[in-house]
Short mmCIF file of C-alpha atoms in Angstrom, two decimals:
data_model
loop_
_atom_site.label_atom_id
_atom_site.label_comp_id
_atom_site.label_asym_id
_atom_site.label_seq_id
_atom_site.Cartn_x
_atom_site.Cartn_y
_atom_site.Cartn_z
CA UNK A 1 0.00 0.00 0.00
CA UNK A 2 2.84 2.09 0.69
CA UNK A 3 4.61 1.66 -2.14
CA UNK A 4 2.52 0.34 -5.03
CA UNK A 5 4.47 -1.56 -7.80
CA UNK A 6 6.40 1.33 -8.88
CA UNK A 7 7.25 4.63 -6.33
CA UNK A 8 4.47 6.66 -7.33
CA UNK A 9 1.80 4.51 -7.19
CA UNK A 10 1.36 3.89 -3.22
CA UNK A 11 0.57 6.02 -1.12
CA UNK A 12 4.05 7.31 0.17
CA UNK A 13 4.92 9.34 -2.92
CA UNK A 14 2.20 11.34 -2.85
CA UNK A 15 2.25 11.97 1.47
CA UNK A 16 5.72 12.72 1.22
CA UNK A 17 5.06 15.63 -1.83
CA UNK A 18 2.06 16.83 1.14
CA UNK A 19 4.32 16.58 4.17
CA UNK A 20 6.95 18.73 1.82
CA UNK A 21 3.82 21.77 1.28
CA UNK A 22 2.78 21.31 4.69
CA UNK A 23 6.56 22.40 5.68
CA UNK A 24 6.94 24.72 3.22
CA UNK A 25 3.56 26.70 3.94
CA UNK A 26 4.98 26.71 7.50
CA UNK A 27 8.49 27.43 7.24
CA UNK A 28 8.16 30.38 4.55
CA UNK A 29 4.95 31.79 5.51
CA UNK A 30 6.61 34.39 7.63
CA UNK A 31 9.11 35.54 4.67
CA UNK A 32 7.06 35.64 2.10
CA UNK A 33 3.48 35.48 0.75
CA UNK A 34 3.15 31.85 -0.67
CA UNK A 35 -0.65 31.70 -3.11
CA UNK A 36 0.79 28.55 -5.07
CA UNK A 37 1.65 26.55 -1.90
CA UNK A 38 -1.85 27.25 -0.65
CA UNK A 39 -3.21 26.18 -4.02
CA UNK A 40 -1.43 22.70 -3.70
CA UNK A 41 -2.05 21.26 -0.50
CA UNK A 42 -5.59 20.47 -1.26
CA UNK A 43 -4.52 19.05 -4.79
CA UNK A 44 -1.67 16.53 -2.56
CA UNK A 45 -4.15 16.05 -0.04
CA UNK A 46 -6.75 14.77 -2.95
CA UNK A 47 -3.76 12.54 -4.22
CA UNK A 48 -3.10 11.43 -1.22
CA UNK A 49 -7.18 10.50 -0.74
CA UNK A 50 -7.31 8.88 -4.25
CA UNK A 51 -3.84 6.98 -4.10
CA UNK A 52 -5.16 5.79 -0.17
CA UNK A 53 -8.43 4.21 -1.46
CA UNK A 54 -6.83 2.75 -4.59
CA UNK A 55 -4.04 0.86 -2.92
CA UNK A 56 -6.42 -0.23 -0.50
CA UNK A 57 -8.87 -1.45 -2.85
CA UNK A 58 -6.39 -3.30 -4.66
CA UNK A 59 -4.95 -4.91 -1.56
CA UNK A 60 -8.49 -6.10 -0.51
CA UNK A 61 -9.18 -7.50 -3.88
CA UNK A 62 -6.33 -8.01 -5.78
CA UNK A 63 -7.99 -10.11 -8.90
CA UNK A 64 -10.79 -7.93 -8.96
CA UNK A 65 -12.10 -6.39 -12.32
CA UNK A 66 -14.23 -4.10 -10.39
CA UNK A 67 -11.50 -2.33 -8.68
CA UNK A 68 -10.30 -0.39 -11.93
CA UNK A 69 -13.46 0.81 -12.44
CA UNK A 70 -14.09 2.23 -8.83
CA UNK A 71 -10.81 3.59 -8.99
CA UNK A 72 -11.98 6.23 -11.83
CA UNK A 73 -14.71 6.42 -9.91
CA UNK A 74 -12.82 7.86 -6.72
CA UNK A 75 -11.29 9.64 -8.51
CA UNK A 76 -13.54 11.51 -10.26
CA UNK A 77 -15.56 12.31 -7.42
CA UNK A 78 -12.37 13.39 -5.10
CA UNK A 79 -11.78 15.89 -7.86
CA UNK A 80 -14.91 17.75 -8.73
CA UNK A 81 -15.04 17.64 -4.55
CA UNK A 82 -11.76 19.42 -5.09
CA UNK A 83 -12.98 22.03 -7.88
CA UNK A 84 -16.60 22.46 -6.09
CA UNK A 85 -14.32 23.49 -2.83
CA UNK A 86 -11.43 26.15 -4.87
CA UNK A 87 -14.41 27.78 -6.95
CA UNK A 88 -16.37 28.43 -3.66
CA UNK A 89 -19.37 26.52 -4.76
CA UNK A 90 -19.52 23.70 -2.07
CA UNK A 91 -20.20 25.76 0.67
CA UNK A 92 -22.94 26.81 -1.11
CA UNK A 93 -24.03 23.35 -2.47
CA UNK A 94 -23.46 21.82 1.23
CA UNK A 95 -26.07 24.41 1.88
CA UNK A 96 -28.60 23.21 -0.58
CA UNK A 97 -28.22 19.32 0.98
CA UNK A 98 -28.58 20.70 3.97
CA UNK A 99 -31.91 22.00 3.56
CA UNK A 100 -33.66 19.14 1.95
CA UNK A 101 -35.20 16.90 4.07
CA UNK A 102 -36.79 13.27 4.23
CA UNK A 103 -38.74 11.92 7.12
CA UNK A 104 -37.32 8.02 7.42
CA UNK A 105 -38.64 6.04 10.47
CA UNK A 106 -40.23 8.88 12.17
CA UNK A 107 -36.56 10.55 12.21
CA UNK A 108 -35.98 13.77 9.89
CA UNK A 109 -33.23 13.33 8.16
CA UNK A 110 -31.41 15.63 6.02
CA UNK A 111 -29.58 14.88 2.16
CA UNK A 112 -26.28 16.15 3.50
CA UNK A 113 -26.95 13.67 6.65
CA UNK A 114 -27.25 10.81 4.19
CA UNK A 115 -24.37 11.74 2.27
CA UNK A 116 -21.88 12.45 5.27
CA UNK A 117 -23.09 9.24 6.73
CA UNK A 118 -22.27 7.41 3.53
CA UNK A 119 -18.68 9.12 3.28
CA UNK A 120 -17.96 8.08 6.93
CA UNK A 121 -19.46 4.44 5.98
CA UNK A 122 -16.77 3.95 2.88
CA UNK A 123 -13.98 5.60 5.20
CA UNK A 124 -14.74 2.91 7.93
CA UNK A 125 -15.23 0.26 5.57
CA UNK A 126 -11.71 0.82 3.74
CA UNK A 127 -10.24 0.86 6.85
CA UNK A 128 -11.33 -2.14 7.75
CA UNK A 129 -10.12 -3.70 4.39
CA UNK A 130 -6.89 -2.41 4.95
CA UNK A 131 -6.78 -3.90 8.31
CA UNK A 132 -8.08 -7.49 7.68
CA UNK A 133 -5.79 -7.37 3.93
CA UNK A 134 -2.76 -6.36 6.16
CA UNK A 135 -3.30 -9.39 9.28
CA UNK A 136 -4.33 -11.96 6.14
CA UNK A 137 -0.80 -10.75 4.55
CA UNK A 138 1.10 -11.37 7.75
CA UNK A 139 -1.02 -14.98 8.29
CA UNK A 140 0.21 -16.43 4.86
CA UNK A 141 3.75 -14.83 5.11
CA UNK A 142 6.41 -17.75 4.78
CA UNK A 143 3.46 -20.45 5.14
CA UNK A 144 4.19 -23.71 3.23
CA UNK A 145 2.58 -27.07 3.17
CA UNK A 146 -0.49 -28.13 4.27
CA UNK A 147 -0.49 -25.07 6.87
CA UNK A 148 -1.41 -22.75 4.09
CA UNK A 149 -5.42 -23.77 3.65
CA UNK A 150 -6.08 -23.63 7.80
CA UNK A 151 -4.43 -20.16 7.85
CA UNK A 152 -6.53 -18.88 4.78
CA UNK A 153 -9.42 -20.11 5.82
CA UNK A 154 -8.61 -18.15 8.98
CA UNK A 155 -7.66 -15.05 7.53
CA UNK A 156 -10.80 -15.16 5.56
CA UNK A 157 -13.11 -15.43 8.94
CA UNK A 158 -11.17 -12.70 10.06
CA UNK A 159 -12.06 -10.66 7.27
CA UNK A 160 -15.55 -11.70 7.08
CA UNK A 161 -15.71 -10.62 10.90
CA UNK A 162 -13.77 -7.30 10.57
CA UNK A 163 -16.00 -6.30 7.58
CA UNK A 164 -19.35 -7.36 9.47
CA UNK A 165 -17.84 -4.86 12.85
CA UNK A 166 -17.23 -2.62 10.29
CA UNK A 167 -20.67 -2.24 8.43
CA UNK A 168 -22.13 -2.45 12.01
CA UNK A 169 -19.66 1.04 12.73
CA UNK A 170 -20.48 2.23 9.62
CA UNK A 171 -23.95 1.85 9.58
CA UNK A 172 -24.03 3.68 13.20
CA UNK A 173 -21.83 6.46 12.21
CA UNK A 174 -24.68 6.82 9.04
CA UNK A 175 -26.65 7.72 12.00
CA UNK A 176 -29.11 4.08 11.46
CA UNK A 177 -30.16 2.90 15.34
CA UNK A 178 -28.95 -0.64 15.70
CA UNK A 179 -32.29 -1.04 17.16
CA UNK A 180 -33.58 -1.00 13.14
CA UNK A 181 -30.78 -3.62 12.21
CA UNK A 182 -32.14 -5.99 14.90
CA UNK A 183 -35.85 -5.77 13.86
CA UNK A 184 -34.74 -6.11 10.27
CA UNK A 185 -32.42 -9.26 11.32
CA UNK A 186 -35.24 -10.89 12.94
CA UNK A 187 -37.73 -10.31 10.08
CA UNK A 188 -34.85 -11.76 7.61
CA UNK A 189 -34.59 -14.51 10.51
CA UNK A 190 -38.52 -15.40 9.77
CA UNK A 191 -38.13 -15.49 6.77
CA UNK A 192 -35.39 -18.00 6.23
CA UNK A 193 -36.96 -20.24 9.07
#
């Protein structure tokens, strides 16, 4: 993840151009005015956002034909987030979300409440990917034999675990009461049975 398959495809490349702004806004700020430094943090911190969620993705799923395409898709959105912020039209369109409103459950909820909850769902859930793909990594490390299937099949519970914790995190941080996830889980219960 760190280091993709060449330099500037992980994620290090791209921190370590963000860490260098981040130093240089601070260090010559004082001596002189600096408008392009200001200008490219947010474009390294997008980088850094895209390259993050690519890597990951392609850790979690490494023979995955869906990755490439979700990978455009990241990256489209991360940059018209990034123009819709440097024009000075987000504000504006966080605004309009904001005041459109949906009564679900007997709870009002707002459009910008369903979309922050779904940002902070993907954030949790590629965190979790990048968790369970890094302890799966370190359970088949140097594994030969017959070892190798018990230790898969372990590192894919684990997996299947994190990612259920993680939806169940996600789903709360959406702002969904658990409460609604165990009615639901006992209607899908009845049904099976």
């Amino acid at each position: 993840i760190w280091y993709g398959e060449r330099i500037f495809d992980g994620v290090f490349f791209p921190t370590l151009a963000l860490l260098i702004g981040l130093l240089a806004r601070w260090g010559l700020k004082e001596l002189l005015p600096i408008s392009l430094v200001k200008l490219a943090i947010p474009i390294l911190a997008s980088l850094v956002l895209i390259r993050v969620s690519v890597q990951v993705l392609h850790t979690a799923f490494p023979s995955s034909s869906l990755v490439r395409r979700l990978e455009r898709t990241v990256s489209w959105v991360v940059w018209a987030g990034l123009v819709l912020w440097l024009t000075g039209a987000l504000p504006l369109l966080v605004g309009e979300l904001g005041q459109v409103h949906w009564r679900i459950g007997g709870v009002d909820v707002s459009l910008l409440e369903l979309i922050q909850g779904l940002l902070s769902a993907v954030v949790v859930l590629l965190l979790v990917l990048w968790f369970s793909a890094a302890i799966e990594a370190r359970l088949l490390k140097d594994v030969i034999g017959s070892d190798i299937s018990a230790r898969k099949m372990a590192a894919n519970g684990l997996r299947a675990l994190l990612l259920g914790v993680g939806m169940l995190v996600a789903l709360s941080a959406a702002g969904i009461p658990m409460s609604a996830l165990s009615v639901m889980g006992g209607a899908i219960g009845v049904g099976v049975g």
